[in-house]
Structures are given as structure tokens and as C-alpha cells.
Coordinates of C-alpha atoms in Angstrom, one line a residue:
Chain A
M1 CA 112.1 85.0 -1.5
R2 CA 115.2 83.0 -2.0
A3 CA 117.5 82.8 -4.3
I4 CA 117.7 79.5 -6.9
L5 CA 119.3 76.8 -5.1
L6 CA 119.5 74.0 -7.5
P7 CA 120.1 70.6 -6.1
E8 CA 123.4 68.5 -7.3
R9 CA 122.0 66.9 -10.7
R10 CA 123.7 64.4 -12.8
W11 CA 123.7 64.4 -16.5
E12 CA 123.7 61.5 -18.4
T13 CA 124.1 61.0 -22.3
S14 CA 121.7 57.9 -23.6
G15 CA 122.2 57.8 -27.2
S16 CA 122.1 61.1 -28.9
I17 CA 119.4 62.3 -26.1
M18 CA 120.4 63.9 -23.1
V19 CA 118.5 63.2 -20.2
S20 CA 118.7 64.2 -16.9
Y21 CA 118.0 62.1 -14.1
L22 CA 117.1 63.2 -10.7
E23 CA 119.1 61.6 -7.7
F24 CA 116.0 59.5 -6.7
E25 CA 115.8 58.4 -10.5
K26 CA 118.6 56.3 -10.3
P27 CA 117.5 52.7 -10.6
V28 CA 115.6 53.9 -13.0
A29 CA 118.2 55.3 -15.1
A30 CA 120.3 52.0 -14.8
L31 CA 117.1 50.1 -16.4
E32 CA 116.8 52.8 -19.3
S33 CA 120.7 53.0 -19.7
R34 CA 120.6 48.8 -20.0
I35 CA 117.7 48.8 -22.3
A36 CA 119.8 51.2 -24.4
E37 CA 122.8 49.1 -24.6
L38 CA 120.8 46.2 -25.6
R39 CA 119.2 48.1 -28.5
A40 CA 122.4 49.2 -29.5
A41 CA 124.1 45.4 -29.2
A42 CA 120.8 44.3 -31.5
E43 CA 121.7 46.7 -34.1
G44 CA 122.9 44.4 -36.9
D45 CA 122.9 41.5 -35.0
E46 CA 120.6 38.5 -35.6
V47 CA 120.4 37.9 -31.6
D48 CA 116.8 37.5 -30.6
I49 CA 116.9 39.8 -27.3
A50 CA 113.2 41.1 -28.1
S51 CA 112.0 39.4 -25.1
E52 CA 114.6 40.2 -22.9
L53 CA 114.1 44.1 -24.1
R54 CA 110.1 43.4 -23.4
R55 CA 111.0 42.2 -19.8
L56 CA 113.3 45.0 -18.9
E57 CA 111.1 47.6 -20.3
S58 CA 108.1 46.8 -18.5
K59 CA 110.2 46.7 -15.4
S60 CA 111.3 49.8 -16.1
A61 CA 107.8 51.4 -16.5
D62 CA 106.8 49.6 -13.5
L63 CA 109.5 51.0 -11.8
L64 CA 108.7 54.5 -13.0
A65 CA 105.4 54.3 -12.3
S66 CA 105.7 53.1 -8.6
T67 CA 108.5 55.8 -7.9
Y68 CA 106.5 58.6 -9.3
S69 CA 103.4 57.7 -7.5
A70 CA 105.0 57.7 -4.1
L71 CA 107.5 60.9 -4.5
T72 CA 108.0 62.9 -1.2
P73 CA 107.3 66.5 -1.0
W74 CA 111.6 67.2 -1.5
Q75 CA 111.4 64.8 -4.3
K76 CA 108.5 66.6 -5.9
T77 CA 110.3 69.7 -5.3
Q78 CA 113.2 68.3 -7.4
V79 CA 110.8 67.3 -10.0
S80 CA 109.2 70.8 -10.0
R81 CA 112.6 72.2 -11.0
H82 CA 113.5 70.0 -13.2
P83 CA 115.8 71.2 -16.0
A84 CA 113.8 69.8 -18.5
R85 CA 110.0 70.6 -17.3
P86 CA 107.8 72.4 -19.5
H87 CA 108.0 75.8 -19.1
F88 CA 106.1 78.9 -20.4
R89 CA 107.1 78.7 -24.0
D90 CA 106.2 75.1 -24.2
Y91 CA 102.4 75.7 -22.9
V92 CA 102.2 78.1 -25.6
A93 CA 103.6 76.0 -28.0
H94 CA 101.6 72.9 -27.2
A95 CA 98.5 74.5 -25.7
F96 CA 97.4 77.4 -27.1
E97 CA 96.5 77.9 -30.9
D98 CA 98.0 81.3 -30.8
F99 CA 100.0 83.6 -28.8
I100 CA 100.7 87.6 -29.5
P101 CA 103.4 88.4 -26.9
L102 CA 103.1 92.0 -25.5
G103 CA 106.1 93.7 -23.6
G104 CA 106.8 96.5 -21.2
D105 CA 105.7 97.7 -18.1
R106 CA 105.3 101.6 -19.9
Y107 CA 107.8 102.6 -16.8
F108 CA 111.2 101.1 -16.6
G109 CA 111.4 98.2 -19.1
E110 CA 110.7 94.7 -19.8
D111 CA 111.3 91.6 -17.7
E112 CA 111.5 88.5 -19.5
A113 CA 111.4 86.5 -16.4
I114 CA 107.4 87.3 -16.6
L115 CA 106.0 86.9 -19.9
G116 CA 102.4 88.0 -20.9
G117 CA 100.3 88.2 -24.4
I118 CA 97.2 87.8 -26.1
A119 CA 96.2 84.3 -26.9
R120 CA 93.6 81.6 -27.8
L121 CA 92.8 78.5 -26.0
N122 CA 90.2 76.1 -28.0
G123 CA 89.1 79.2 -29.9
R124 CA 88.4 81.3 -26.3
K125 CA 90.5 84.7 -26.7
L126 CA 92.3 85.5 -23.4
M127 CA 95.3 87.3 -21.7
L128 CA 98.1 84.8 -20.8
I129 CA 100.3 85.7 -18.5
G130 CA 103.4 83.7 -16.5
H131 CA 106.7 83.3 -15.3
E132 CA 109.3 81.8 -18.1
K133 CA 112.6 80.2 -16.3
G134 CA 114.3 79.5 -19.8
H135 CA 115.8 76.2 -20.8
D136 CA 119.5 76.6 -21.5
T137 CA 121.9 79.0 -20.1
E138 CA 121.4 81.5 -22.5
T139 CA 118.0 81.6 -21.9
R140 CA 118.2 81.1 -18.5
L141 CA 119.9 84.2 -18.3
R142 CA 117.8 86.3 -20.2
H143 CA 114.6 84.8 -18.3
N144 CA 116.6 85.5 -15.2
F145 CA 115.6 82.1 -14.1
G146 CA 111.9 83.2 -13.8
M147 CA 112.6 85.7 -11.0
G148 CA 110.3 88.6 -11.6
K149 CA 111.4 92.0 -10.8
P150 CA 109.4 95.0 -10.5
E151 CA 109.1 96.1 -14.0
G152 CA 107.6 92.7 -14.8
Y153 CA 104.8 92.6 -11.8
R154 CA 104.0 96.0 -13.3
K155 CA 103.8 94.4 -16.7
A156 CA 101.4 91.8 -15.7
V157 CA 99.2 94.7 -13.8
R158 CA 99.3 96.8 -17.2
L159 CA 98.3 93.5 -18.9
M160 CA 95.5 92.4 -16.5
E161 CA 93.8 96.0 -16.6
L162 CA 93.9 95.7 -20.5
A163 CA 92.2 92.5 -20.4
D164 CA 89.7 93.5 -18.2
R165 CA 89.0 96.6 -20.4
F166 CA 88.4 94.1 -23.2
G167 CA 86.5 91.5 -21.5
L168 CA 89.2 89.0 -22.1
P169 CA 89.6 86.3 -19.2
V170 CA 92.8 86.0 -17.5
V171 CA 95.0 82.9 -17.3
T172 CA 98.3 82.7 -15.4
L173 CA 100.8 79.9 -15.6
V174 CA 103.2 80.4 -12.3
D175 CA 106.5 79.0 -11.9
T176 CA 109.1 80.9 -10.1
S177 CA 111.3 80.1 -7.5
G178 CA 110.5 83.5 -5.9
A179 CA 110.6 87.0 -6.9
F180 CA 113.9 88.4 -7.6
P181 CA 116.1 89.4 -4.3
G182 CA 118.3 91.8 -5.8
V183 CA 119.8 95.4 -5.0
E184 CA 117.6 97.2 -8.1
A185 CA 114.6 95.1 -7.1
E186 CA 114.7 96.9 -4.2
E187 CA 115.6 100.1 -5.2
R188 CA 112.6 100.0 -7.7
G189 CA 109.8 99.0 -5.3
Q190 CA 109.8 95.0 -5.5
A191 CA 107.2 94.9 -2.4
E192 CA 105.2 97.4 -4.0
A193 CA 104.9 95.9 -7.5
I194 CA 103.7 92.4 -6.0
A195 CA 101.5 94.0 -3.8
R196 CA 99.5 95.8 -6.8
S197 CA 99.6 92.5 -8.8
T198 CA 97.9 90.8 -6.4
E199 CA 95.5 94.2 -6.1
A200 CA 95.3 93.9 -9.9
C201 CA 94.2 89.9 -9.6
L202 CA 91.4 90.9 -6.9
A203 CA 90.1 93.8 -8.9
L204 CA 89.4 91.9 -12.5
G205 CA 85.8 91.8 -13.6
V206 CA 86.8 89.1 -15.9
P207 CA 87.3 85.1 -15.0
M208 CA 90.7 84.5 -13.7
V209 CA 92.3 81.1 -13.8
A210 CA 95.8 80.3 -12.2
A211 CA 97.9 77.2 -12.6
I212 CA 100.7 76.4 -10.6
V213 CA 102.9 74.7 -13.2
G214 CA 106.2 74.3 -11.3
E215 CA 107.5 76.1 -8.3
G216 CA 104.9 78.6 -6.8
G217 CA 107.6 80.3 -4.7
S218 CA 106.2 82.8 -1.9
G219 CA 105.1 86.5 -3.0
G220 CA 106.6 86.4 -6.7
A221 CA 103.8 83.5 -7.0
V222 CA 100.8 84.8 -4.9
A223 CA 101.6 88.2 -6.9
L224 CA 99.8 85.8 -10.2
A225 CA 97.9 83.3 -8.2
S226 CA 95.1 85.5 -6.4
A227 CA 92.4 83.9 -8.8
E228 CA 88.8 82.6 -8.2
R229 CA 90.1 79.0 -9.5
V230 CA 93.7 77.6 -8.9
L231 CA 94.8 74.9 -10.7
M232 CA 98.0 73.0 -10.0
L233 CA 100.0 70.2 -11.7
E234 CA 100.3 66.8 -10.0
H235 CA 104.3 67.3 -8.9
A236 CA 104.1 71.4 -8.7
V237 CA 104.9 72.9 -5.6
Y238 CA 103.5 75.7 -3.8
S239 CA 104.5 77.3 -0.5
V240 CA 105.6 80.5 1.3
I241 CA 109.7 80.2 1.0
S242 CA 111.8 77.3 -0.4
P243 CA 112.1 74.3 1.7
E244 CA 115.8 75.4 1.8
G245 CA 115.2 79.0 2.9
C246 CA 112.5 77.4 5.6
A247 CA 115.5 74.9 6.9
S248 CA 118.1 77.6 7.2
I249 CA 115.8 79.8 9.3
L250 CA 113.9 77.3 11.5
W251 CA 116.6 74.2 11.3
R252 CA 119.8 76.7 10.8
T253 CA 120.9 74.4 8.4
A254 CA 119.4 73.9 4.5
E255 CA 120.5 70.4 4.7
K256 CA 117.3 69.7 6.4
A257 CA 115.1 71.1 3.1
P258 CA 113.7 67.5 3.0
D259 CA 112.4 67.8 6.6
A260 CA 111.2 71.9 5.7
A261 CA 109.4 70.7 2.7
E262 CA 107.5 67.8 4.6
A263 CA 106.5 69.9 7.2
M264 CA 105.4 73.1 5.4
K265 CA 102.9 70.8 3.2
M266 CA 103.9 72.3 0.1
T267 CA 102.5 69.6 -2.7
A268 CA 99.4 69.8 -4.7
Q269 CA 98.1 66.7 -2.9
D270 CA 98.5 68.8 0.6
L271 CA 97.1 71.8 -0.8
L272 CA 93.9 70.3 -2.3
R273 CA 93.3 68.8 0.9
L274 CA 93.8 72.3 2.5
K275 CA 91.4 74.1 -0.1
I276 CA 94.0 75.9 -1.1
I277 CA 94.0 74.9 -4.5
D278 CA 90.5 73.7 -6.4
R279 CA 91.8 70.9 -8.8
I280 CA 95.0 68.7 -9.7
V281 CA 96.1 68.3 -13.3
S282 CA 97.8 64.7 -13.8
E283 CA 101.2 64.6 -15.4
P284 CA 102.5 61.7 -17.5
V285 CA 104.1 58.8 -15.9
G286 CA 107.6 60.2 -14.8
G287 CA 106.7 63.8 -14.6
A288 CA 105.7 66.4 -16.8
H289 CA 109.7 66.6 -18.1
R290 CA 109.1 63.1 -19.9
D291 CA 106.2 64.2 -22.1
P292 CA 105.8 68.3 -22.3
A293 CA 103.2 68.4 -25.2
T294 CA 100.9 65.7 -23.3
T295 CA 101.2 67.6 -20.2
A296 CA 100.8 71.2 -21.6
K297 CA 97.7 69.5 -23.7
A298 CA 96.3 68.1 -20.4
L299 CA 96.6 71.7 -18.7
G300 CA 94.9 73.4 -21.5
I301 CA 91.7 71.2 -21.5
A302 CA 91.0 71.8 -17.6
I303 CA 91.9 75.6 -18.1
D304 CA 89.7 75.6 -20.8
E305 CA 86.9 73.5 -18.7
E306 CA 87.4 76.3 -16.2
L307 CA 87.1 78.9 -18.2
A308 CA 84.0 77.7 -19.6
A309 CA 82.4 77.3 -16.2
L310 CA 83.3 80.8 -15.6
S311 CA 81.6 82.4 -18.5
G312 CA 78.7 84.7 -18.4
V313 CA 79.5 84.7 -14.3
S314 CA 78.8 88.6 -13.9
A315 CA 82.1 90.4 -12.8
A316 CA 80.7 91.6 -9.5
D317 CA 80.1 87.7 -8.8
L318 CA 83.7 86.9 -10.0
R319 CA 85.1 89.4 -7.7
R320 CA 82.7 88.7 -4.9
R321 CA 84.0 84.6 -5.5
R322 CA 87.8 85.6 -5.5
E323 CA 87.1 87.4 -2.1
D324 CA 85.5 85.1 -0.3
R325 CA 87.9 82.5 -1.2
F326 CA 90.8 84.4 0.4
L327 CA 88.5 85.4 3.4
A328 CA 87.4 82.0 4.1
I329 CA 91.0 80.8 4.3
G330 CA 91.5 79.8 7.9
A331 CA 88.2 80.8 9.3
G332 CA 86.6 78.4 11.2
Chain B
M1 CA 137.3 89.2 34.0
N2 CA 139.8 91.2 36.6
W3 CA 140.2 90.2 40.4
L4 CA 137.3 92.8 41.5
T5 CA 134.7 91.6 39.6
R6 CA 135.5 87.7 40.0
I7 CA 135.4 88.6 43.8
R8 CA 131.9 90.8 43.2
S9 CA 130.5 87.9 41.2
R10 CA 130.4 85.8 44.4
L11 CA 129.1 88.3 46.5
P12 CA 125.6 87.5 47.5
F13 CA 124.5 91.1 46.3
K14 CA 123.7 89.9 42.9
S15 CA 119.7 90.5 43.0
K16 CA 119.9 93.8 44.7
R17 CA 122.5 94.7 41.9
E18 CA 120.0 93.3 38.9
S19 CA 117.0 95.5 40.3
S20 CA 119.3 98.4 39.8
E21 CA 120.4 97.1 36.3
N22 CA 116.7 97.4 35.3
L23 CA 116.8 101.2 35.7
W24 CA 119.1 101.5 32.7
V25 CA 118.8 100.1 29.2
K26 CA 121.6 100.2 26.6
C27 CA 120.7 101.8 23.5
P28 CA 120.7 99.1 20.8
N29 CA 122.6 101.8 18.3
C30 CA 124.9 103.5 20.3
A31 CA 125.3 101.7 23.4
E32 CA 124.8 104.5 25.4
M33 CA 123.4 103.7 29.2
L34 CA 119.9 105.3 29.0
F35 CA 118.0 106.0 32.6
A36 CA 114.9 103.5 31.8
R37 CA 112.4 106.3 32.8
E38 CA 113.6 108.9 30.7
Y39 CA 114.0 106.6 27.8
E40 CA 110.2 105.7 28.1
A41 CA 109.3 109.5 28.6
N42 CA 111.2 110.1 25.3
L43 CA 109.2 107.4 23.6
F44 CA 111.7 104.7 23.5
V45 CA 113.8 106.7 21.2
C46 CA 117.6 107.4 22.3
P47 CA 118.1 111.1 23.1
R48 CA 121.6 110.5 22.4
C49 CA 121.7 109.0 18.9
G50 CA 117.7 109.4 17.6
H51 CA 117.6 105.5 17.6
H52 CA 113.8 104.5 17.3
G53 CA 113.5 101.3 19.7
R54 CA 110.8 98.7 19.0
I55 CA 107.7 98.8 21.0
G56 CA 105.0 96.7 21.8
A57 CA 101.2 97.0 20.7
D58 CA 100.3 98.8 23.8
E59 CA 102.9 101.4 24.0
R60 CA 102.3 102.1 20.5
L61 CA 98.3 102.4 21.0
A62 CA 99.1 104.8 24.2
Q63 CA 101.5 107.0 22.5
I64 CA 99.4 107.7 19.1
M65 CA 95.3 107.5 20.7
D66 CA 93.5 109.4 22.8
D67 CA 92.5 108.3 26.2
G68 CA 89.7 106.2 26.5
F69 CA 90.2 103.6 23.3
S70 CA 88.9 100.5 23.5
V71 CA 91.4 97.2 22.0
L72 CA 89.1 95.4 20.0
P73 CA 88.5 91.4 20.6
A74 CA 91.4 89.3 19.1
P75 CA 89.2 86.7 16.8
R76 CA 90.1 83.0 17.1
V77 CA 91.9 81.1 14.5
K78 CA 92.4 77.4 14.0
E79 CA 95.7 76.7 16.3
D80 CA 98.8 75.0 14.6
P81 CA 96.8 73.7 11.5
L82 CA 99.6 71.9 10.0
K83 CA 101.0 70.4 13.3
F84 CA 104.3 71.9 12.5
R85 CA 107.3 70.9 14.1
D86 CA 110.9 71.9 13.3
S87 CA 113.5 71.9 16.4
K88 CA 110.3 72.6 18.3
R89 CA 106.8 72.5 17.8
Y90 CA 105.0 75.2 16.9
S91 CA 102.1 75.0 19.5
D92 CA 104.9 74.9 22.2
R93 CA 106.4 78.3 20.6
L94 CA 103.2 80.1 20.7
K95 CA 102.9 79.2 24.3
Q96 CA 106.0 80.6 24.7
A97 CA 105.3 83.8 23.0
R98 CA 102.0 84.3 24.9
A99 CA 103.5 83.7 28.3
A100 CA 106.0 86.6 27.2
S101 CA 103.2 89.1 26.0
P102 CA 99.8 90.7 27.2
H103 CA 98.3 89.4 23.9
H104 CA 97.1 86.4 22.1
D105 CA 99.2 87.2 18.6
A106 CA 101.0 89.8 16.9
F107 CA 98.6 92.0 15.9
T108 CA 96.4 94.3 18.3
A109 CA 93.8 96.9 17.1
A110 CA 91.8 99.5 19.0
L111 CA 89.3 101.8 18.1
G112 CA 89.5 105.6 19.2
S113 CA 90.6 108.6 18.2
I114 CA 93.5 110.6 17.6
M115 CA 93.6 114.5 18.7
G116 CA 89.6 113.7 18.0
H117 CA 89.9 112.4 14.6
K118 CA 88.1 108.5 14.9
A119 CA 90.1 105.9 13.7
V120 CA 90.5 101.9 14.1
V121 CA 94.3 101.7 14.8
G122 CA 95.9 98.3 14.4
V123 CA 99.8 97.4 15.8
Q124 CA 102.1 95.1 14.5
D125 CA 104.0 93.8 17.4
F126 CA 107.5 92.4 16.6
T127 CA 108.4 90.9 20.0
F128 CA 105.5 88.0 19.2
M129 CA 107.5 85.8 17.1
G130 CA 108.9 88.4 15.2
G131 CA 105.6 90.0 14.5
S132 CA 105.5 87.1 11.8
M133 CA 102.1 87.1 9.7
G134 CA 100.1 84.0 10.3
M135 CA 96.1 83.6 10.2
A136 CA 95.8 85.3 13.7
V137 CA 97.5 88.3 12.2
G138 CA 95.6 88.0 9.1
A139 CA 92.3 87.5 10.8
A140 CA 92.9 90.8 13.4
L141 CA 93.8 92.6 10.3
V142 CA 90.7 91.6 8.6
A143 CA 88.5 92.4 11.6
A144 CA 89.8 95.5 12.5
A145 CA 89.5 96.6 8.7
Q146 CA 86.2 95.6 8.9
R147 CA 85.4 97.7 12.1
A148 CA 86.7 100.8 10.1
L149 CA 84.1 100.0 7.3
D150 CA 81.3 99.8 10.0
E151 CA 82.3 102.7 11.8
K152 CA 83.0 104.5 8.6
C153 CA 86.6 105.8 9.9
A154 CA 90.3 106.0 9.1
F155 CA 92.4 102.3 9.3
I156 CA 96.0 103.2 10.3
V157 CA 98.2 100.2 10.3
F158 CA 101.4 100.0 12.1
T159 CA 103.5 97.2 10.6
A160 CA 106.2 95.3 11.7
A161 CA 107.4 91.8 11.0
G162 CA 110.2 89.6 9.6
G163 CA 107.5 88.1 7.0
A164 CA 105.3 85.2 6.8
R165 CA 104.8 82.6 9.7
M166 CA 106.8 80.0 8.2
Q167 CA 105.1 77.6 10.8
E168 CA 101.7 77.9 9.2
G169 CA 102.9 77.4 5.5
I170 CA 101.1 78.0 2.3
L171 CA 98.2 79.3 5.2
S172 CA 100.5 82.4 5.8
L173 CA 101.0 83.4 2.1
M174 CA 97.2 83.1 1.8
Q175 CA 97.1 86.2 4.0
M176 CA 98.8 88.3 1.5
P177 CA 95.6 88.7 -1.1
K178 CA 93.2 88.2 2.1
A179 CA 94.9 91.6 3.5
T180 CA 94.7 93.1 0.2
V181 CA 90.8 92.1 -0.1
M182 CA 90.2 94.4 2.8
T183 CA 92.4 97.4 1.7
R184 CA 90.6 97.3 -1.3
R185 CA 87.4 97.7 0.5
L186 CA 88.3 100.5 2.3
K187 CA 89.6 102.4 -0.7
E188 CA 86.0 101.4 -2.7
A189 CA 84.3 102.9 0.7
G190 CA 86.6 106.1 0.4
L191 CA 87.8 105.7 3.8
P192 CA 91.5 106.7 4.4
Y193 CA 93.9 103.9 4.9
I194 CA 97.4 104.9 6.2
V195 CA 100.3 102.8 6.9
V196 CA 103.3 103.5 9.2
L197 CA 106.0 101.4 8.5
T198 CA 108.0 100.6 11.7
D199 CA 111.8 98.7 12.0
P200 CA 111.2 96.0 10.6
T201 CA 108.7 95.5 7.9
T202 CA 110.0 92.9 5.4
G203 CA 108.5 89.8 3.1
G204 CA 105.2 89.1 2.4
V205 CA 104.1 92.1 4.7
T206 CA 105.9 94.8 2.9
A207 CA 104.3 92.9 -0.4
S208 CA 101.2 93.1 0.7
Y209 CA 99.2 95.4 3.2
A210 CA 102.2 97.7 4.2
M211 CA 102.6 98.6 0.3
L212 CA 99.1 99.6 -0.6
G213 CA 98.3 102.7 1.7
D214 CA 96.8 105.9 0.8
I215 CA 99.9 107.1 2.8
H216 CA 102.8 105.6 3.6
I217 CA 104.7 106.8 7.0
S218 CA 108.1 105.7 8.1
E219 CA 109.7 106.2 11.7
P220 CA 113.5 107.2 11.0
G221 CA 115.6 104.1 10.4
A222 CA 113.5 101.7 9.7
L223 CA 114.5 98.7 7.9
I224 CA 111.8 98.0 4.9
G225 CA 112.1 95.5 2.3
F226 CA 111.1 92.9 0.6
A227 CA 114.0 90.1 0.5
G228 CA 116.3 89.9 3.4
Q229 CA 119.4 91.3 3.3
R230 CA 121.5 88.4 3.6
V231 CA 119.5 86.5 0.8
I232 CA 120.2 89.8 -1.7
Q233 CA 123.7 89.4 -0.5
D234 CA 123.9 85.7 -1.6
T235 CA 122.6 86.4 -4.8
I236 CA 124.5 89.5 -5.7
R237 CA 127.8 88.8 -3.9
E238 CA 128.5 92.6 -3.4
K239 CA 128.3 94.9 -0.8
L240 CA 125.1 96.4 -0.1
P241 CA 124.8 100.0 -0.6
E242 CA 124.8 102.5 2.8
G243 CA 121.6 102.8 4.3
F244 CA 120.4 100.3 2.0
Q245 CA 116.4 99.2 3.0
R246 CA 116.6 102.0 5.5
A247 CA 113.4 104.5 5.9
E248 CA 115.2 107.3 4.4
Y249 CA 116.6 104.8 1.3
L250 CA 112.8 104.1 0.5
H251 CA 111.7 107.6 0.6
K252 CA 114.3 108.8 -1.5
H253 CA 113.4 105.9 -4.2
G254 CA 109.5 106.9 -3.6
M255 CA 108.2 104.2 -1.6
V256 CA 107.0 106.4 1.3
D257 CA 105.7 109.7 1.2
M258 CA 107.6 110.8 4.8
V259 CA 109.9 109.8 7.3
V260 CA 108.4 110.9 10.5
E261 CA 110.1 110.9 14.0
R262 CA 107.9 109.6 16.6
K263 CA 107.3 112.4 18.8
D264 CA 105.6 113.8 15.8
L265 CA 103.8 111.0 14.8
R266 CA 100.5 111.4 16.6
E267 CA 100.1 115.3 15.5
R268 CA 101.0 114.5 11.5
L269 CA 98.6 111.6 11.9
A270 CA 95.8 113.9 12.9
D271 CA 96.4 116.4 10.3
L272 CA 96.3 114.0 7.8
L273 CA 93.2 112.3 9.3
D274 CA 91.8 116.0 9.0
Y275 CA 92.7 116.6 5.4
L276 CA 91.5 112.9 4.6
A277 CA 88.2 113.0 6.2
P278 CA 85.4 110.8 4.4
A279 CA 83.9 113.5 2.4
Q280 CA 80.4 112.2 3.1
A281 CA 81.0 111.3 6.6
A282 CA 82.0 115.1 7.9

């Protein structure tokens, strides 16, 4: 429900590849830049630096692993928003064999913050729907930073109903700071569109698997995540409001966002404990942004396993499982 | 402060003055001083400017339902599941809210009738932690909808909420699909589900059961929307249009069927229930 509040980021250049480090990754950044320097110095020179390089590289790898094994909820929030984090198009490229995009809600327009289409995963035909945030200025604007408008949610409803008619399981990739908070979105019924999308999830007679791959922000996320199986990437977050939003309301200052992130229990690990999600998919050491292809493949395998387990379950059973899942939350 | 008020404030007649002040209330919209008993008799609507004041669950049920309705027991849920603490403990905030309210949480439902038409009526109470939707609200709504299913009667919800109860984190967000399970069941059972949107209805409440009714009614001037106005303003950095997110604006944009004044609500609901009576139960 809040506008994107991107934290200050430092962009550093190492060689020709631009790597962006988060604030808490500074020690890793220092080591990696030292390694790059050594490599550059070694070129043409016959000085034996191999052992020093090996030592530094192993130190750097250890530091990265230990940093990422103990991320705080606020640090995970930053990782989940990392500019190089894989998004919808990366999953399509690396996890699915085929993808035919389908566009439009048939009422108003085409919202590129929410993409969808027919796809194939390990030979299995399915309907793939998800948020796309974009990866550079131009695409971020085109995809509206992954903040869906009513027409995006109405397209999702259309595609879910289409999938239901043709027996295609529905897979969603959730990655949004929240639905777009703007005048035209309100005017066209943002709340109604989100409510109908949630309703459409619950009505499906085909299997539905949702994966929170980055930020699962509020109603804009739940509208695509009301599934019988909900997966989450290791460093993804899922919450009722952004930590900044929560902090500015309850603490009266957005600076308390780290405390709010802690208090809200928004990490995959907390949510598994609370039985809000069913399964955590591991990310490569150092986060999904260090290796989008491997991340996508791991997620693809997990989704495929979930779909395999759901195949053959009757429509009525699937609906009942979905309903029971949400009715049970908070009971007892 | 002039000399007269300064002297007055030192005089030992304060308690008496305060009790006489309780006879008067100020309209939050036009600031007119209203005689409290007249304001109440006018259903907490300002006779001067027509502003519809926020009212609690008990007042609402009494205004809408026939005499003899029974308030449904509030289901108990796990309290403060996240052990949430901001500047205050959530458990303390709950205690404070309960001390100031006749009810256990922000959703109260009753079974009875409206001009002879059987119905379960649920009322969200803005005065209880901003009407916010947490597990208790979700559980009460589910129980009320289930009662309507059992009784094969209509379900009417008066919404009022700032949104989700942040102190329950993700568990409050999960009330959205949870409530939607029940609105779907009512639909499948062929029972009418009517939403009356009152001031204010925003956030996750609007984006779930408040927008899934067979019929949407709103009280005049009620603030209804998904995103908060400050958030929208911070995003677009422009002035918001006149009357933005008010009941009349939603009516104009096709999100509510009608805007109905409080004095006409009971009769309008009864008329609608008459038309929408479940065919097999009639």
C-alpha cells in the first residue's frame, strides 16, 4: 500500500561489470575489490600472487556466506528489493521452456506491472502470472516498478478463469511493494480489482501454486497469492505493509523501519514457522541477484514438485484445501 | 485567554461546567454546537450540515434492526500472536481499547430481523483501534457469515476501518482471503450479501469483503478507498481532486450502487431484502 521507498544504494564499478552492494555488504565489497585489483595487477606480471588470491577469495566467500546466513529482517527487505534481483522475465528465461504472453483486461488496458501467459515447465502446460518490476530506468517505468493497477488485477482474473476452463494449473510469481497508490487506480476501483483477484484464486478448480520471489507487499501481493501452496525464496519478504509504512504509522518515523521489519515477522523463516507459507526455496550464497539462473532453476524444480503432488486432485478438493488453509489461520 | 476566562478557570465550579458541556457536542464537520440528545435522536447526523457522525456497533444495531435481536458471541482468538511492540505493547493497546469499549474487539454481529426480514448484521466499530482488521475481526466475520449460512438468511456488513491491524502483521493480511472464502460461500448458497460502507473504509478491508457484496450502499460523505490519501499524495505529488474517495465519488465511478442517508437505511435495507429473498427459503 505504500509507494516504493528505495533505500540509499551505492553503485560501484568493478572491471566492466557493475555490481551494486547493499550497505551491509561493505566488508564483502572491500574484499572483492581487492581481489579485482590483484587480478588486474597480475596481468602481464609474473609475480606469484596465486596463493594470496586464493586466500582472499576464500576469505571473501566465507564472509559472504556468514553475512547471508545471518541477515536481519531489514537486511532481507533490502535484498528482496535488490536492483539486480531476478524478476519475472528472468524466471521465464531460466525456469520455463516456453512462454506466450497474453495481454489486456478487456475493459480498460494492458498493465505491464502484472504479466501473464501460457507457459511450459518441465513439459507441464500452465498459466503463469506475476509482477514484473523492471531492471533499468526505462523498464522500471514501463512496468510501473511492479505496482499493479486495477487493469492488471483484472487481467489476472481473466487469465485465471481462462486457465480454469482449459485445465491449466496456475503459477504466480509475487514481487511487488504493493498495488499502485494513485488517483486513477482508485478511480477505476483498485480495491474491487484486488478483492476480485483474491476471489478468483479461491474459485479455481485447477491447482494453484504461488511463489513470493521478492517483496510480497500487502493486498497487491495477496491478490495473486491466495493459493493452496505458497512458496517463498529464502530472502524474500511478505508483509501487510512495508516496514517504512509500518514505522511511520506506529513509531511516527520511517527511520524505525528496521524495528518494524523485526516486529512484523516478515521473513520466509518466520512465515514458515507461522504456517503462512509451506516451503522455502534456497537462494545461491550471497542472494538470488548473484546468480539469477540458478535461482530460477531451483524455483522451477520446487514449483514442478508442488504441481506434481497436486495433479489428479479433484476441483472440489483443491478448493476445499485452499479454503481450509485460510480459515485455519488464527484458529486455536 | 482573556481576563474573564482566566478568572473563570480558577473558580471551583469546573465539574459542574463539564457536566453541562456533556449536553453539547460539536459537529466534527461544521463545528455547530448541537444539543447531544437531539443529535442522538437525529441518529448522530448533524441537522445543520448533514454530516454523518461515526457510531459504535450498539447504536448501529439498534438503529437498523427490529427489537429483540441477539448479539452473537465473539469468538476468541490467540491474543498478540507476534508479541508485537512499537512504542507500546500491542497487548496494552488492546487492554486500553477494551476498557473504552463495550465489546471485545472491532466487529460485533447480531441475529435478528430488519422490518421483518431475517438477517445477520455485522458492524465494524471504528472507535475500537480504528476498526482495524486482525484475527478477532476476521474470526467474528467468519462466524457471523456462517450463522447466516446456517440460518439461510441475508448477511449485511457495515464496514469501517483504517485497514489491517498492523500489530498482527501477516496474520492480519491473511484475513483478506479468509473473509473472501465466506463471501464466496454466501454467493454459492444463494444468500444475499449486502455491504454498507461507512466512514472510513480503507485498505485491506475495502480490498476484500467490502467490495464483494451483491449490493454496495454507502452513507453520504464516507471516505472509501484502497490507498491512504497521504500515500497517494506522496506518490503523485499533486493536489487530490475535490471529493476524492468520498461516497459520492465512488458512486460516480461505479463502485457503489447507492448513497443512502442514515435515516433511510433501515427501510432501504428492508426493501432490498424483500427483493433478494432466497427463492427456496421464501
